[in-house]
Each structure stands twice: as structure tokens, then as C-alpha cells.
Coordinates of C-alpha atoms and ligand atoms in Angstrom, one line a residue:
M1 CA -15.5 77.6 27.6
I2 CA -15.5 73.6 27.9
G3 CA -16.2 72.2 24.5
R4 CA -20.7 70.5 24.1
K5 CA -17.9 67.1 23.7
A6 CA -16.6 68.0 27.0
A7 CA -19.2 68.4 29.0
G8 CA -21.3 65.4 28.0
F9 CA -18.5 63.7 29.2
L10 CA -18.7 65.0 32.2
I11 CA -21.8 64.4 33.0
L12 CA -21.6 60.8 31.7
C13 CA -18.4 60.6 34.3
L14 CA -20.5 62.5 37.3
I15 CA -23.5 59.8 36.4
F16 CA -21.1 56.9 36.4
V17 CA -19.9 57.7 40.0
A18 CA -23.6 58.5 41.4
L19 CA -24.2 54.3 40.3
V20 CA -20.9 53.5 42.4
V21 CA -21.6 55.4 45.0
W22 CA -25.5 53.8 44.9
T23 CA -24.6 50.3 44.7
R24 CA -22.0 50.5 47.2
A25 CA -24.8 52.1 49.6
C26 CA -28.0 49.5 48.4
V27 CA -25.1 47.0 49.1
M28 CA -24.0 48.3 52.6
N29 CA -27.4 49.0 53.5
E30 CA -28.1 44.8 52.4
K31 CA -25.3 44.3 54.6
V32 CA -26.2 46.2 57.1
T33 CA -30.0 46.0 56.8
K34 CA -29.1 42.3 57.8
N35 CA -26.8 42.3 60.3
D36 CA -29.3 44.8 61.9
S37 CA -32.6 42.8 61.8
G38 CA -30.7 40.4 64.6
Y39 CA -30.0 37.6 62.0
N40 CA -26.6 36.1 61.2
Y41 CA -27.4 33.9 57.3
L42 CA -29.4 33.9 54.6
I43 CA -30.1 31.2 53.2
G44 CA -31.0 30.8 49.9
V45 CA -33.0 28.1 47.9
S46 CA -33.5 27.4 44.4
Q47 CA -36.7 25.2 43.2
P48 CA -37.3 24.0 39.4
N49 CA -40.9 24.2 40.3
L50 CA -43.6 23.8 42.8
S51 CA -46.4 21.4 41.1
E52 CA -44.9 18.2 42.6
P53 CA -45.8 17.6 45.9
W54 CA -43.3 16.4 46.4
R55 CA -41.5 19.6 46.0
V56 CA -43.7 21.8 48.2
A57 CA -42.9 19.5 51.0
M58 CA -39.3 20.1 50.6
N59 CA -39.5 23.6 50.9
E60 CA -42.4 23.1 54.0
E61 CA -39.8 21.1 55.5
I62 CA -36.8 24.0 54.4
Q63 CA -39.0 26.3 56.2
Q64 CA -39.9 24.4 59.5
E65 CA -36.4 24.0 60.2
V66 CA -35.6 27.0 60.0
S67 CA -37.5 29.3 61.3
R68 CA -36.1 27.3 64.7
H69 CA -33.0 29.5 64.2
S70 CA -33.5 32.8 65.4
D71 CA -30.3 34.1 63.3
M72 CA -31.6 32.5 59.6
R73 CA -33.8 33.7 56.9
V74 CA -34.4 32.2 53.5
I75 CA -35.5 33.0 50.1
F76 CA -37.5 30.4 48.2
T77 CA -37.2 30.7 43.9
D78 CA -39.7 28.6 41.6
A79 CA -37.9 28.2 38.2
A80 CA -41.5 27.4 37.0
Q81 CA -39.7 24.2 34.9
S82 CA -38.1 26.3 33.0
S83 CA -34.1 25.4 33.6
E84 CA -33.2 28.4 32.0
Q85 CA -34.9 30.8 34.9
Q86 CA -33.8 28.4 37.7
A87 CA -29.9 29.7 36.1
K88 CA -31.1 33.0 36.2
D89 CA -33.0 32.5 39.6
V90 CA -29.2 31.1 41.4
K91 CA -27.2 34.4 40.5
K92 CA -30.1 36.6 42.0
L93 CA -30.0 35.0 44.9
V94 CA -26.0 34.4 44.7
G95 CA -26.2 38.6 43.8
Y96 CA -28.9 39.3 47.5
G97 CA -25.5 37.8 48.9
V98 CA -26.5 34.6 50.1
D99 CA -24.5 32.8 52.6
L100 CA -25.1 29.2 51.5
L101 CA -27.5 27.7 48.5
I102 CA -29.9 24.9 48.8
I103 CA -31.2 23.8 44.6
S104 CA -32.9 21.0 43.4
L105 CA -33.0 20.5 40.2
D106 CA -34.4 18.4 37.0
D107 CA -32.2 18.9 34.7
P108 CA -27.8 18.6 35.3
V109 CA -27.2 18.8 32.0
A110 CA -28.5 22.5 32.0
L111 CA -27.1 23.7 35.7
T112 CA -24.5 21.7 36.6
Q113 CA -22.0 23.7 35.3
T114 CA -24.2 26.7 37.6
V115 CA -24.0 25.5 40.6
S116 CA -19.9 24.3 40.0
S117 CA -18.8 28.6 40.1
V118 CA -21.2 29.0 42.9
Y119 CA -20.0 26.5 44.7
E120 CA -16.3 28.1 44.6
N121 CA -17.3 30.9 46.3
I122 CA -20.3 29.9 48.7
P123 CA -21.2 26.0 50.4
V124 CA -23.8 25.0 48.2
I125 CA -25.9 22.0 48.7
V126 CA -27.6 19.8 46.3
L127 CA -31.1 18.5 47.7
G128 CA -33.3 15.6 46.2
R129 CA -31.6 15.5 42.6
G130 CA -28.5 15.5 41.9
V131 CA -26.1 17.6 39.4
T132 CA -23.5 15.2 37.9
G133 CA -19.9 15.0 39.2
Y134 CA -18.9 16.3 42.7
D135 CA -18.5 20.4 42.8
Y136 CA -21.2 21.3 45.8
T137 CA -20.9 20.8 49.4
L138 CA -22.8 18.1 50.1
Y139 CA -25.6 15.9 48.4
V140 CA -28.9 15.3 50.5
G141 CA -31.3 12.6 48.7
T142 CA -31.8 9.6 48.5
D143 CA -30.3 6.4 47.1
D144 CA -31.9 6.0 43.6
E145 CA -30.7 2.8 42.6
M146 CA -31.7 1.4 45.4
I147 CA -36.1 2.6 45.7
G148 CA -35.1 1.3 41.3
R149 CA -34.2 -2.8 42.6
K150 CA -36.5 -2.1 45.8
A151 CA -39.6 -1.2 43.4
G152 CA -38.4 -3.7 40.2
E153 CA -38.7 -6.6 43.3
F154 CA -42.1 -5.2 44.2
A155 CA -43.4 -5.1 40.6
M156 CA -42.0 -9.0 40.1
E157 CA -44.0 -9.5 43.6
T158 CA -47.5 -7.6 41.9
L159 CA -47.3 -9.9 38.9
G160 CA -46.0 -13.4 40.6
E161 CA -45.3 -16.1 38.0
L162 CA -47.0 -15.1 34.9
G163 CA -44.9 -12.1 34.8
G164 CA -46.2 -9.4 32.2
K165 CA -45.6 -6.2 30.5
I166 CA -44.3 -3.0 31.4
I167 CA -44.6 1.0 30.7
E168 CA -41.0 2.8 32.3
M169 CA -42.8 6.2 33.4
Q170 CA -39.0 8.4 33.9
G171 CA -38.7 11.7 34.8
L172 CA -36.2 14.4 32.9
A173 CA -34.0 13.3 30.5
G174 CA -30.0 12.6 30.8
S175 CA -30.6 13.3 34.9
P176 CA -28.8 11.1 37.7
T177 CA -32.3 10.0 39.1
V178 CA -33.5 8.9 36.4
E179 CA -31.3 6.5 36.1
E180 CA -30.2 5.7 38.8
R181 CA -33.6 4.8 39.5
S182 CA -34.4 2.6 36.2
N183 CA -30.5 0.8 36.1
G184 CA -31.9 -0.5 39.9
F185 CA -35.6 -1.2 37.9
R186 CA -34.2 -2.8 35.3
E187 CA -31.4 -5.2 37.3
A188 CA -34.0 -6.1 39.3
I189 CA -35.9 -8.0 36.8
H190 CA -33.6 -8.4 34.7
N191 CA -34.0 -12.3 34.1
S192 CA -37.7 -12.8 35.1
K193 CA -40.5 -13.1 33.0
L194 CA -41.1 -9.1 33.4
S195 CA -40.4 -7.1 30.6
I196 CA -40.6 -2.9 29.7
V197 CA -42.0 -2.6 26.7
Q198 CA -41.7 1.1 26.4
T199 CA -40.3 4.2 27.7
M200 CA -40.7 7.0 28.2
N201 CA -40.1 10.1 29.2
A202 CA -42.2 12.7 31.3
D203 CA -40.3 15.4 32.6
W204 CA -41.3 14.0 36.5
Q205 CA -45.0 15.8 35.7
R206 CA -48.1 15.2 36.1
D207 CA -50.3 16.0 32.8
L208 CA -47.6 15.3 30.6
A209 CA -47.3 11.3 31.6
E210 CA -51.2 11.8 31.6
D211 CA -50.8 12.8 27.8
L212 CA -48.7 10.5 26.6
L213 CA -50.1 7.4 28.4
T214 CA -53.6 8.0 27.2
D215 CA -52.1 8.6 23.4
W216 CA -50.3 5.4 23.6
L217 CA -52.4 3.0 25.8
K218 CA -55.8 3.4 23.2
D219 CA -53.9 1.2 21.1
Q220 CA -52.7 -0.9 23.6
P221 CA -54.3 -3.7 24.9
E222 CA -51.6 -5.8 26.9
V223 CA -50.0 -3.9 29.8
D224 CA -50.2 -4.4 32.8
L225 CA -47.6 -2.0 35.2
I226 CA -46.6 1.3 35.2
F227 CA -43.5 2.4 36.8
A228 CA -43.2 5.7 37.2
H229 CA -40.2 7.7 38.9
N230 CA -42.0 10.0 41.2
E231 CA -45.8 10.5 42.3
A232 CA -46.9 13.3 39.8
M233 CA -46.3 11.3 37.0
A234 CA -48.1 8.5 39.1
L235 CA -51.0 10.2 39.4
G236 CA -50.6 11.5 35.8
A237 CA -51.0 7.6 35.1
Y238 CA -53.5 7.2 37.0
R239 CA -55.6 9.6 35.1
A240 CA -54.4 8.2 32.0
V241 CA -56.1 4.6 32.6
Q242 CA -59.5 5.9 34.7
K243 CA -60.0 7.6 31.1
L244 CA -59.6 4.8 29.3
D245 CA -61.0 2.5 31.6
R246 CA -57.9 0.5 31.7
N247 CA -58.0 -0.3 36.2
D248 CA -56.5 -3.4 35.8
I249 CA -53.2 -1.7 35.1
N250 CA -51.1 -1.6 38.4
I251 CA -48.9 1.5 38.8
I252 CA -45.6 1.6 41.2
G253 CA -44.3 5.5 42.0
I254 CA -42.0 6.9 43.9
D255 CA -42.7 9.7 46.5
G256 CA -44.5 8.8 49.1
V257 CA -45.7 12.5 49.7
N258 CA -48.7 13.1 52.8
S259 CA -50.6 15.3 51.3
E260 CA -53.7 16.2 49.2
N261 CA -53.1 13.8 45.6
G262 CA -49.6 12.7 47.3
S263 CA -48.8 9.2 47.2
L264 CA -49.4 7.8 50.3
Q265 CA -53.0 9.3 49.8
L266 CA -52.9 7.8 46.2
V267 CA -51.9 4.4 48.1
S268 CA -54.7 4.5 50.3
E269 CA -57.8 5.0 47.4
N270 CA -56.1 2.4 45.7
K271 CA -55.2 4.4 43.3
L272 CA -52.3 3.1 43.4
T273 CA -50.4 -0.4 43.9
G274 CA -47.6 0.6 45.7
T275 CA -44.7 3.8 46.4
F276 CA -41.3 4.1 47.5
T277 CA -40.9 7.0 50.0
S278 CA -38.3 9.7 49.0
P279 CA -38.1 12.0 51.6
P280 CA -37.4 15.3 50.5
G281 CA -34.6 16.0 52.7
G282 CA -35.4 19.6 53.7
K283 CA -35.1 19.4 57.4
E284 CA -31.4 18.2 57.5
A285 CA -30.3 20.0 54.3
I286 CA -30.8 22.9 57.1
R287 CA -29.5 21.1 59.8
Y288 CA -26.6 20.2 57.7
A289 CA -26.4 23.9 56.1
V290 CA -26.8 25.2 60.4
D291 CA -23.0 23.1 60.4
I292 CA -21.1 23.8 57.5
L293 CA -22.0 27.6 58.2
N294 CA -20.3 27.2 62.1
K295 CA -17.7 25.3 60.1
E296 CA -17.7 22.5 61.9
K297 CA -15.2 18.8 60.8
G298 CA -16.6 16.5 58.7
I299 CA -19.3 17.3 56.9
P300 CA -19.8 13.8 54.9
K301 CA -20.3 14.8 50.8
K302 CA -23.6 13.0 50.6
V303 CA -26.6 12.4 53.1
I304 CA -28.7 9.2 51.4
L305 CA -32.3 8.9 53.4
R306 CA -33.7 5.6 54.1
S307 CA -37.4 4.6 51.7
Q308 CA -39.6 3.2 52.8
K309 CA -41.9 0.7 50.8
I310 CA -45.8 2.0 50.8
T311 CA -48.0 -1.0 49.9
N312 CA -52.1 -0.9 49.1
Q313 CA -52.1 -4.0 51.6
L314 CA -54.3 -2.3 53.9
E315 CA -53.7 -2.9 57.4
G316 CA -56.8 -3.3 59.3
K317 CA -57.5 0.2 60.5
G318 CA -57.5 1.0 56.8
E319 CA -54.6 3.5 56.5
P320 CA -51.1 2.0 53.5
R321 CA -49.1 -0.8 55.2
V322 CA -45.6 0.8 55.5
T323 CA -43.7 -2.9 55.2
H324 CA -41.2 -2.5 57.5
S325 CA -40.8 -1.4 61.7
P326 CA -38.6 1.3 61.7
A327 CA -34.8 0.6 62.6
P328 CA -34.6 0.9 66.4
T329 CA -33.9 4.8 68.0
L330 CA -32.5 5.0 71.0
Q331 CA -35.1 6.0 73.9
E332 CA -33.7 5.8 77.1
A333 CA -30.0 6.3 77.0
Q334 CA -27.9 5.5 79.9
S335 CA -25.2 8.4 80.8
P336 CA -22.6 7.8 79.5
I337 CA -23.9 6.2 76.3
V338 CA -22.4 2.9 76.2
L339 CA -21.3 1.8 72.3
G340 CA -20.3 -1.7 71.8
F341 CA -18.2 -1.4 68.3
A342 CA -16.7 -4.6 67.3
Q343 CA -13.3 -3.8 64.1
V344 CA -13.2 -6.5 62.1
G345 CA -9.4 -6.8 62.4
T346 CA -6.2 -5.1 61.8
E347 CA -5.3 -6.4 58.7
S348 CA -4.0 -2.8 57.5
G349 CA -3.2 0.9 58.3
W350 CA -5.6 2.0 57.1
R351 CA -7.9 -0.8 59.4
I352 CA -5.0 0.9 62.6
A353 CA -6.5 4.7 61.4
N354 CA -9.8 3.5 61.7
T355 CA -9.5 1.7 65.4
K356 CA -7.9 5.0 66.5
S357 CA -9.8 7.8 65.1
V358 CA -13.3 5.2 66.7
I359 CA -10.9 5.1 70.0
N360 CA -10.3 9.1 70.4
A361 CA -13.1 10.4 69.4
A362 CA -14.9 8.1 72.1
K363 CA -13.1 9.6 74.7
E364 CA -13.4 12.5 73.6
A365 CA -17.2 12.3 73.4
G366 CA -17.3 11.6 76.4
V367 CA -18.7 8.2 75.4
E368 CA -18.3 4.9 76.7
L369 CA -16.9 2.6 74.5
L370 CA -16.3 -1.7 74.6
Y371 CA -14.1 -1.5 72.1
E372 CA -13.5 -5.8 70.4
N373 CA -11.1 -7.1 67.7
A374 CA -12.7 -9.5 65.4
E375 CA -9.4 -10.6 63.8
Q376 CA -11.1 -11.3 60.5
S377 CA -13.4 -13.7 61.5
Q378 CA -16.9 -13.3 61.1
D379 CA -18.1 -15.9 63.5
K380 CA -16.1 -13.9 66.2
Q381 CA -18.2 -10.8 65.2
I382 CA -21.5 -12.0 65.7
E383 CA -20.6 -13.3 69.1
L384 CA -18.7 -10.6 69.8
I385 CA -22.0 -8.1 68.7
R386 CA -24.6 -10.8 71.1
Q387 CA -22.6 -10.3 73.7
F388 CA -23.1 -6.2 73.7
I389 CA -27.4 -7.2 73.3
N390 CA -26.9 -8.9 76.6
K391 CA -25.4 -6.3 78.6
K392 CA -28.2 -4.5 76.6
V393 CA -25.5 -1.5 75.2
D394 CA -27.2 1.8 73.3
V395 CA -25.7 1.5 70.7
I396 CA -23.7 -1.1 68.5
A397 CA -21.1 -0.4 65.6
F398 CA -19.2 -2.6 64.0
S399 CA -17.6 -2.6 60.2
P400 CA -19.0 -5.7 58.3
K401 CA -16.3 -8.3 57.1
T402 CA -18.7 -9.3 54.3
E403 CA -21.7 -7.8 52.8
T404 CA -23.8 -11.5 53.9
G405 CA -24.2 -13.0 56.9
W406 CA -25.3 -11.5 59.1
E407 CA -29.5 -11.8 59.0
E408 CA -30.0 -13.0 62.3
V409 CA -27.6 -11.5 64.7
L410 CA -29.0 -7.9 63.3
K411 CA -33.0 -9.1 63.7
E412 CA -31.4 -10.5 67.1
A413 CA -30.2 -6.4 68.1
K414 CA -33.9 -5.3 66.6
E415 CA -35.8 -7.0 68.8
A416 CA -34.0 -6.2 71.5
G417 CA -34.4 -2.3 70.3
I418 CA -30.7 -1.6 70.1
P419 CA -29.5 0.6 67.1
V420 CA -26.8 -1.2 65.0
I421 CA -24.4 1.4 62.7
L422 CA -22.5 -0.1 60.1
S423 CA -19.1 1.4 60.5
D424 CA -17.3 1.7 56.4
R425 CA -18.7 -1.3 55.7
E426 CA -22.2 -1.7 53.9
V427 CA -24.4 -5.0 54.6
N428 CA -27.2 -6.8 51.6
V429 CA -29.5 -8.3 54.2
S430 CA -33.2 -8.5 52.6
D431 CA -34.8 -5.8 55.7
D432 CA -32.9 -2.5 55.1
T433 CA -34.3 -1.2 58.7
L434 CA -32.5 -3.8 60.6
W435 CA -29.3 -1.3 60.5
T436 CA -30.0 2.2 61.5
A437 CA -26.9 4.4 59.4
Y438 CA -24.1 3.4 57.1
I439 CA -21.7 5.7 57.9
G440 CA -18.2 5.5 55.3
S441 CA -17.5 5.6 51.1
D442 CA -18.8 5.2 48.2
F443 CA -16.8 2.4 46.7
R444 CA -18.0 2.5 43.3
E445 CA -17.4 6.0 43.1
E446 CA -13.7 5.2 44.4
G447 CA -13.9 2.3 41.7
R448 CA -14.2 4.4 39.1
R449 CA -12.2 7.6 39.8
A450 CA -8.7 5.1 39.9
A451 CA -10.4 3.8 36.1
R452 CA -10.9 7.2 34.8
W453 CA -6.9 8.0 35.7
L454 CA -5.9 5.5 34.1
M455 CA -7.9 6.5 31.2
Q456 CA -7.0 9.7 31.5
E457 CA -2.9 9.1 31.1
A458 CA -3.8 6.3 29.1
E459 CA -1.5 7.1 25.8
E460 CA -2.8 6.6 22.7
G461 CA -3.0 3.3 21.0
Q462 CA -0.8 2.1 23.9
S463 CA -2.4 -1.2 24.4
Y464 CA -2.8 -2.0 28.7
Q465 CA -2.6 -5.3 30.4
F466 CA -3.3 -5.5 34.0
V467 CA -4.2 -7.5 36.9
E468 CA -6.9 -6.4 39.6
L469 CA -5.7 -7.1 43.7
Q470 CA -8.6 -7.8 45.0
G471 CA -9.5 -6.4 48.9
T472 CA -11.1 -9.6 51.5
A473 CA -13.9 -11.8 49.5
H474 CA -17.1 -10.3 49.2
S475 CA -16.4 -7.5 51.5
A476 CA -18.4 -4.0 50.5
P477 CA -14.9 -1.9 49.6
A478 CA -13.8 -5.1 47.0
V479 CA -16.9 -6.0 45.5
G480 CA -17.8 -1.7 45.4
R481 CA -14.1 -1.2 43.9
M482 CA -14.4 -3.7 41.4
Q483 CA -17.7 -3.4 40.0
G484 CA -16.6 0.6 39.7
F485 CA -13.3 -0.2 38.5
K486 CA -15.1 -2.2 36.0
E487 CA -17.6 -0.4 35.0
V488 CA -15.6 2.1 33.5
I489 CA -12.3 0.9 32.3
Q490 CA -14.4 -1.6 30.0
T491 CA -15.4 1.2 27.8
D492 CA -11.8 1.7 26.9
Q493 CA -10.5 -0.9 24.6
N494 CA -6.9 -0.8 25.5
F495 CA -7.4 -2.1 28.8
T496 CA -6.9 -5.6 28.9
L497 CA -7.5 -7.6 32.6
L498 CA -4.8 -9.9 32.4
E499 CA -5.7 -11.3 36.1
S500 CA -8.2 -10.8 39.7
L501 CA -6.5 -11.7 42.4
Q502 CA -7.7 -12.0 46.1
G503 CA -5.6 -10.4 48.6
D504 CA -7.7 -10.1 51.5
F505 CA -6.0 -6.3 51.8
T506 CA -3.0 -6.6 53.8
K507 CA 1.2 -6.4 52.3
K508 CA 2.2 -10.4 52.4
K509 CA -1.0 -11.4 50.5
G510 CA -0.3 -8.3 47.8
K511 CA 3.4 -9.5 47.4
E512 CA 2.7 -13.2 47.4
L513 CA 0.1 -12.4 44.6
M514 CA 2.0 -10.0 42.7
A515 CA 5.1 -12.3 42.5
A516 CA 3.1 -15.6 41.3
A517 CA 1.3 -13.2 38.6
L518 CA 4.8 -11.6 37.5
K519 CA 6.3 -15.4 36.7
R520 CA 2.8 -15.9 34.7
H521 CA 2.8 -13.4 32.8
G522 CA 6.5 -10.8 33.3
S523 CA 6.6 -7.8 31.9
A524 CA 3.8 -8.0 29.9
I525 CA 2.1 -6.9 33.0
N526 CA 2.2 -2.4 32.7
V527 CA -0.7 -1.4 35.3
V528 CA -1.6 -2.6 38.9
Y529 CA -5.1 -2.4 40.4
S530 CA -4.5 -2.9 44.0
H531 CA -7.7 -2.7 46.4
N532 CA -5.9 -1.2 48.8
D533 CA -1.9 0.6 49.8
D534 CA -1.1 -2.8 51.5
M535 CA -1.4 -4.8 48.9
A536 CA -0.2 -2.4 46.6
L537 CA 3.1 -1.8 49.0
G538 CA 3.0 -5.6 48.8
A539 CA 3.1 -5.8 45.6
I540 CA 5.7 -2.6 45.0
E541 CA 7.9 -5.4 46.8
A542 CA 7.3 -7.9 44.4
I543 CA 8.0 -5.5 41.4
E544 CA 11.1 -5.0 42.1
D545 CA 12.2 -8.2 43.0
F546 CA 11.7 -9.0 39.6
G547 CA 13.8 -6.9 38.4
L548 CA 11.1 -4.0 37.2
R549 CA 10.7 -0.5 38.1
P550 CA 7.8 0.0 40.5
G551 CA 5.9 3.1 39.5
K552 CA 8.0 3.0 35.7
D553 CA 7.7 -0.3 34.1
I554 CA 4.8 -0.8 35.8
T555 CA 1.6 2.0 36.4
I556 CA 0.4 0.6 39.8
I557 CA -2.8 2.5 41.3
S558 CA -4.3 2.3 44.8
V559 CA -7.1 2.8 47.4
D560 CA -6.9 4.8 50.6
A561 CA -4.0 7.0 50.4
T562 CA -2.4 6.4 53.7
K563 CA 0.7 7.9 54.6
S564 CA 2.7 5.3 53.4
A565 CA 0.7 5.0 50.1
L566 CA 1.6 9.4 49.9
K567 CA 5.4 8.3 50.6
A568 CA 5.7 5.6 47.6
L569 CA 3.5 8.1 45.5
S570 CA 6.3 11.5 46.6
I571 CA 9.4 9.0 45.7
G572 CA 7.9 7.3 42.3
K573 CA 6.8 4.4 43.7
L574 CA 2.8 4.5 43.4
N575 CA 1.3 6.6 40.7
F576 CA -1.6 7.3 41.5
A577 CA -3.7 6.6 45.4
V578 CA -8.0 7.4 45.4
E579 CA -8.7 8.5 49.1
C580 CA -10.8 6.7 51.6
N581 CA -11.2 8.5 54.9
A582 CA -9.9 6.1 57.5
L583 CA -11.3 8.7 60.3
L584 CA -15.1 8.1 61.3
G585 CA -15.0 8.5 64.7
P586 CA -16.0 11.6 64.9
Q587 CA -18.6 10.9 62.4
L588 CA -19.5 7.8 64.3
M589 CA -20.0 9.1 68.1
K590 CA -22.1 12.7 66.7
A591 CA -24.3 9.6 65.5
V592 CA -24.5 8.1 68.1
K593 CA -25.2 11.4 70.4
D594 CA -28.0 12.2 67.9
L595 CA -29.9 9.4 68.6
S596 CA -29.6 9.6 72.2
E597 CA -31.3 13.1 71.8
G598 CA -33.9 11.0 69.9
K599 CA -32.5 12.6 66.4
E600 CA -33.4 10.4 63.4
L601 CA -30.2 9.3 61.7
P602 CA -30.1 9.5 57.3
M603 CA -29.5 5.9 56.4
K604 CA -26.1 6.8 54.7
I605 CA -23.8 9.3 55.4
I606 CA -21.1 8.9 52.9
T607 CA -17.6 10.8 53.9
A608 CA -16.1 13.5 51.2
E609 CA -12.7 11.9 49.7
G610 CA -10.3 13.3 47.4
V611 CA -7.6 11.7 45.1
F612 CA -3.7 12.2 45.5
T613 CA -1.0 11.9 42.2
Q614 CA 2.7 11.7 43.1
E615 CA 2.9 16.0 43.0
S616 CA 0.0 16.2 44.9
A617 CA 1.0 13.1 47.6
K618 CA 4.1 15.0 48.3
M619 CA 2.7 18.5 49.2
A620 CA 0.1 16.5 51.7
L621 CA 2.5 13.7 53.0
A622 CA 3.6 16.4 55.6
S623 CA 0.4 17.2 57.6
R624 CA -0.9 13.4 56.4
E625 CA -3.2 11.9 59.6
Y626 CA -3.0 8.3 58.9
Ligands
GYE1 O1 -10.1 -0.1 52.1 C1 -8.8 -1.3 53.7 C2 -9.4 -1.8 55.1 O2 -12.9 -1.0 55.0 C3 -12.7 1.0 53.3 O3 -10.1 -2.4 54.7 C4 -12.1 -0.6 54.5 C5 -11.0 -1.5 53.9 C6 -9.5 -0.5 53.4 O4 -8.8 -3.3 55.8 O5 -7.3 -1.1 53.7

């Protein structure tokens, strides 16, 4: 006779086996259901809440774009403003077997880890408000620092010479979006007569904003303007000033959603002084999701959408005034499409690879390329652009030698209705609709990555004196790499800058400058931070001529990560290289083709890039394309 215990154990085993069989059947059934229902891709969308009009618009865009793909389905979740619930929602979506996760989040501190772990198994698109770090496939959103800066400039314009007192109503503390919008705003009003007298966090929520302001404004007679980081809080601010009969206070918001209680309506009803659109990005997220699921090459790391200023200076027909007309798109493309490309020069190995990539990609895409080289002359580049305008090309692309000096010629291109794509370097102009899109890197992040590596490798208590070799003066990569590096390295007292020298991205200049610096400082130099490989390779030769060992006596960090840098890494003469992707040709041609098909381009397409140590360089060297 089987004892009672054994019988109990047997029953437990039978239950367990039944459970396993049932679960497999469900999963199989689910998979079977998926395939049988005639669709291949299931997209999961996780929202922190749907109380903001901006988020409702985001989901509507996603649903609309998904409905254009018969083989795609989408599941939405709403965490009702609970980060804990949102983490559970994400796990549930993964459990359903979604092929790709789209997540928009308010609380990166609570959710970055969740996103990172999902990203290990399936593609993740972060939408709108970001996570910290880069553990995701693609970010689609806005340039929040730029929006903050524009809002600060608008606040100065609104309050005029007398200036005034400002309340800043921020979203959820700790969010990169909040930090960037606030930094941009404060940078813009710095040294002006505007002062922020109170900063509040209303966690992106309308009612909390209303309550906080109602409470604080009661005893504060002198407030001239409220800057709210989103339209829900701007509406809350409006309700508070309305309640307290303080309609003299200007309110600037962000989001610009065209819906019930969205900021477009609030502006046209003169409840907001102005707003900055923050396009939800749902359409773009699904378009890139399709490319990611189809394993297309050249998926960017970030897609930045254009923000427009909308003010209550109403047009004749009473509509809110959009300050700048849109950037040109391509109306009637010729066949084949004609692209005029004004390359900046041949100064570096990176540039040679970039030129080859553009020429080859144009051939492959069937685009007629009018390629010209400006040999490092801005005047020549301007002349080339004018020639392209006179030839009535369909699209113009160029790599601007420096950030400034382009207003006039870009106005001429816009007046001629010719879209301009900035390739690998950005410009600094008053009206960013003078150019249609930017395709390239995040140079500040490249500089941060160089500094972060240095600091993590630094020996305890050791002091470091470094020389910086800058790229072309006032060029976007030199400006960005300097700012990003400085932003991080200045947090560590053990690092002291000896000299920052302008090397113009060439090997010859890098060698000359390093030789001169060694004459002045000798072995006091123990780190070199070079803005590109060519200058780093020149510095290596100068260090050897001086009798020191590059990579050992002096630690050398470079940006670009071309093949010659990986060779130097693999033999220990270079210590670290931050990648800057030169192969922009395919993305440039995709943008040109999208324009020819009437598609709107994102404002910025930021390429995916990595870093190389001496070890990883040895593995990558054989297959390195450039
Ligand atoms: O780093 C350098 C080239 O504009 C990003 O220009 C590019 C830079 C690159 O000369 O090698």
C-alpha cells in the first residue's frame, strides 16, 4: 500500500505536471494565436499615466500608425502615475511576448533598471521623457535643453527691459527631461534681469501644480511669470492665477498639444502667453519600430523632434502664431533626385571615410550626387551652397566647418525652397527652421564618455595633469567635446588642465602642439585628451620623439575610433577611443529618399556609437570598416 505521505507527494507531482502542460499550451496557444491571427509583430506600449493630453495624443499617434500595418498589433498599459505599477505593466507586456517595447516614463530613477533588463532581450524604444544612460535601442523625443533655452529667451522677450520674478514649475524631480529643460531655461536668463524666485515640482500633474501655486501665490504679490515644464502644469498654473485674480502673471508652457485643454487652445484663449511644442513622437516611434523589427541597418540612437514656439500674438484669423514657417521639404523631386553635397575638407582619416560613405551610399540609393570639397574654407562652402541653389538641386547637404556664419546662405536656400541637411556637424543660427535635419553624433556625450573612462581608471590619490588637443576652432565637434569632457572632469579635483591647444583635427598640428607642450611641461604631463585620432597619432609621435612611452608614461584618449586608432590601441600606444560614427552615407540617403516621398524628417538623427579599450580594439580591428 502506498503510504499517505507518498500518496500526497504523488498528487503534488501530478498537479505540477498538469500545470506545466497547461502553461505550455497557453504559451503555444498564444504564439499560435498570434500567427493564426495573421499578424507577426506585437508591440507593447507602457505609459505612466493618461492624465496628460500630451500622452493621450501620443497613444493616438501610435494607434494610427500601427493601423497602417496589417501584420502589427499593439497593447497599451496605463500605470495611473504609479512607477511601481508601471514596472509591473512592463513585466506583464513582456510576459505577453511583445516583440518590442515602447515606454514613456516620468520616473527614470524607478524605471531605468526595468528598461535595462527588458533591453537585454527585446528592442526598447524610449519615447518622450527619457531614462538615464543608454540601455535602450532608440530614444524618440525632443531636445529638452534647447526647448528650455528657447523658453528662457521668450521669457526675456515677454518681460522686456524691466525683467521680473519667475516661478519655475518643474516635472518629477530626477528626470533628465526636467534637468535639461531647467538647465536650458536658466542658461538663457543668466545675467539678465529675470530671476527665479521659487522652484516647485508638480510631477507633471495639473492639480498638484494648481494646489502648490494657489498656496504659494497667496502671500507673494510680486510674480511676473510662471514657466511650466508641461501643459498640464501650465493649465494648473492658469487655474491658480485665475482663482487668485492674478491674470497679470504670464504663463509659458511646453507640449503644444492640439486637443481639449491642450496648450494650443490655452494660447488661443490667451490663458497662456506662449508654448513650445513637444511632439509626442508616436508616429516616428512606430516607423522606427518597423525598421528595427525588420532588422534594417543604420538605426540611430536618438531621434530628436522639432519644437516650434507658439505665442498669443494672434494672426489675423485669430489662430496662435507659429513663429517660424516650417523648414523646407521636397515638393517635386527630380528623378533621379539631385543632392548637392559640400564636404568640409580632407583633414582626417574620419573625413576620408565619411566622404567615401556618402559617395557609395548615393550610388547604392540611385541618388545623383554633386560632390564638392571646400578644403576647410567656410567661404568656399558658402559659395558651393550658392552654386547648388542656382542649379536648383533637390536637396543640399553639407558638413559646416564652424557653427556660425551660415544665416544668409541658409536663408537663401530656404527662400529657394531647398531642404538643407546638416551632415555630422551642427550650426548655430537664430532660426532652426533654416535647416531641415541634422544627422550626426552627440559630441557632448562623446566628451563625457572620455572623461568618465579617465576618472574610473584613475588611481586613488594620484594627481593628473592633462593637455587637451582641440579640433577645428568653433566647430560643433570641438565645442561639444570640450564642454562634455569639462562637465565631467571638473568634478574630480585630481585632474588639472595644463593647456588646451587648437589642433584643427590634423595629425601634423597634433604633433607640433604636443612637441611644444612637452618642451614646456615635460613629464609633468600624464594625460592627453585629443578631440580626434589624427591629432592623437601626431601626439604619439611627438611623445616618442621626446623619449617618453605613449600609452604608458602618458595616458592618451581620443575620439573617432578609426582603424588607425584601433591599431594604436591594440599595440598599447593609445589607451581609450570614443567612437564617432563616420559612416553617415546610408542615413543621409534614407533622409533624402524620405523627403522625396513627402515624409517629414525628425529635426536630429543621432547615430549609435560605442567606445574602445585596448582589449576591445584587438577584437574589432579585423572587421573595422574605417
Ligand atoms: O571627429 C574629425 C573630423 O566633424 C565629427 O571632423 C567630425 C570631426 C571628426 O575631422 O576627425
